[in-house]
């Protein structure tokens, strides 16, 4: 059954006809039969599609926010509709254009998301009530964009101009938190809560003076005190939303806390930090240190992850390890096994973050050391990470240092973004 409502925008169809990529505007079923946490969303996953097909009689889709039916046959029309003299196919013909690449789609998503964040943060800056429901489609769109993996989204958000840094940073942290939540096996509802938390974590910066936020040099002690007020300010803004998931409030207030208690604003530590806060801390710092700012160069993804592993007491180790696995990016100095069955250490950037240069030094089949050779993993892909202690026991620290010696780099200065 197909029924048109506002033909330029909405289309009512049978639940059995839904497909991924459609934007569900309304589910025509009782609320007890509704298998989802809200009625309007972008249909991203096969499992959600199958739920609708099995339980929802009809849906209305929004053709301006998602795909439509490409072909509607006359037999799908309602019984009371007039029968044409000959079979007629009604086409919904989108404008023909060259298919977008994954990067182009990610760029469009990031741009629209930044605009949505800018509008909402603008309301907060003016002291107006904010409408968080306006961000729900943005969360859904980001979820779809990172389904193949977060690489494209992170690539287009890495170059942030000064005027829009906070907005693009919020989009990147939202995408990173959703990707990590998905890697950890969370439910789709929880993944979207993680995305919303990432988008809103820095809303308190709207009440911090731009001269402090965008200052190119070192902050004074008074300025640092002021900027460290943003988690509490953001928490206060969001408290006005009675139906907001408490985990979003938690992330907004505590994303700068540390596992050793040296963070702010409340000095929480260890088990006092929730799972969502631990996730946000890793994602926030990673995006900050890999972004170009007026007062610092960007670290490479490999460099950032290597340094984050060295900061004892800052992050939850199991969350940081899961984050690295979710990115499929190896830190400098990581031991990996290549498709050629050689072990090596990541020593330099390659064509992209997932294909670094690896210095091989051990043959797995022969169980012996081999002359070091720098290999492009574009041609000899990484199979998985390995534990040096398993392969080399007590020899590992010395062997790792010897292999890395020629690739050794000075540790980069701690960026100011870490203190914000």
Short mmCIF file of N, CA, C and O in Angstrom, two decimals, residues 11 50 95 113 131 173 189 199 222 224 238 241 272 282 297 300-301 316-317 376 405:
data_model
loop_
_atom_site.label_atom_id
_atom_site.label_comp_id
_atom_site.label_asym_id
_atom_site.label_seq_id
_atom_site.Cartn_x
_atom_site.Cartn_y
_atom_site.Cartn_z
N UNK A 11 5.73 10.55 2.15
CA UNK A 11 5.16 9.41 1.45
C UNK A 11 4.83 8.33 2.48
O UNK A 11 5.68 7.93 3.27
N UNK A 50 14.22 -4.66 9.70
CA UNK A 50 13.47 -5.90 9.88
C UNK A 50 12.42 -5.78 10.99
O UNK A 50 11.34 -6.37 10.90
N UNK A 95 17.28 13.88 -8.86
CA UNK A 95 18.14 14.54 -9.85
C UNK A 95 19.39 13.70 -10.07
O UNK A 95 20.03 13.25 -9.12
N UNK A 113 25.93 19.01 10.32
CA UNK A 113 25.97 18.83 11.77
C UNK A 113 26.54 20.07 12.46
O UNK A 113 26.03 20.50 13.50
N UNK A 131 16.57 23.63 22.16
CA UNK A 131 15.68 22.57 21.69
C UNK A 131 16.54 21.38 21.25
O UNK A 131 17.02 21.33 20.12
N UNK A 173 33.84 14.69 18.16
CA UNK A 173 33.76 13.92 19.40
C UNK A 173 32.48 13.08 19.41
O UNK A 173 32.50 11.92 19.86
N UNK A 189 20.26 2.46 20.91
CA UNK A 189 19.79 3.58 21.73
C UNK A 189 20.95 4.19 22.50
O UNK A 189 21.10 5.42 22.57
N UNK A 199 28.11 15.61 21.07
CA UNK A 199 27.73 16.86 20.44
C UNK A 199 27.56 17.99 21.46
O UNK A 199 27.81 19.16 21.15
N UNK A 222 44.48 33.21 35.51
CA UNK A 222 43.08 33.62 35.60
C UNK A 222 42.28 33.11 34.41
O UNK A 222 41.12 32.69 34.56
N UNK A 224 42.96 30.46 32.63
CA UNK A 224 42.82 29.02 32.75
C UNK A 224 41.71 28.66 33.73
O UNK A 224 40.92 27.74 33.48
N UNK A 238 22.23 22.51 30.48
CA UNK A 238 21.48 21.30 30.13
C UNK A 238 20.51 20.87 31.22
O UNK A 238 19.57 20.12 30.94
N UNK A 241 16.67 20.91 30.81
CA UNK A 241 15.96 19.92 29.98
C UNK A 241 15.62 18.72 30.86
O UNK A 241 16.46 17.85 31.12
N UNK A 272 34.56 6.28 40.34
CA UNK A 272 33.63 7.41 40.35
C UNK A 272 33.32 7.90 38.94
O UNK A 272 32.35 8.63 38.74
N UNK A 282 38.61 10.10 26.47
CA UNK A 282 39.52 9.63 25.42
C UNK A 282 39.21 10.33 24.09
O UNK A 282 40.12 10.83 23.42
N UNK A 297 50.53 22.99 16.31
CA UNK A 297 50.35 22.09 15.17
C UNK A 297 49.57 20.85 15.59
O UNK A 297 49.43 20.57 16.78
N UNK A 300 49.96 13.75 14.53
CA UNK A 300 49.42 12.69 13.67
C UNK A 300 48.62 11.72 14.54
O UNK A 300 48.85 11.63 15.75
N UNK A 301 47.68 10.97 13.95
CA UNK A 301 46.94 9.98 14.74
C UNK A 301 47.86 8.99 15.45
O UNK A 301 47.62 8.64 16.61
N UNK A 316 41.19 5.52 31.25
CA UNK A 316 40.95 4.13 31.61
C UNK A 316 41.65 3.25 30.57
O UNK A 316 41.32 3.34 29.37
N UNK A 317 42.64 2.43 30.96
CA UNK A 317 43.42 1.68 29.97
C UNK A 317 42.58 0.83 29.03
O UNK A 317 42.84 0.78 27.82
N UNK A 376 55.75 -0.54 3.39
CA UNK A 376 54.48 0.19 3.24
C UNK A 376 53.32 -0.79 3.41
O UNK A 376 53.20 -1.75 2.64
N UNK A 405 65.16 2.77 17.27
CA UNK A 405 66.20 3.79 17.44
C UNK A 405 66.31 4.72 16.25
O UNK A 405 66.37 5.94 16.40
#
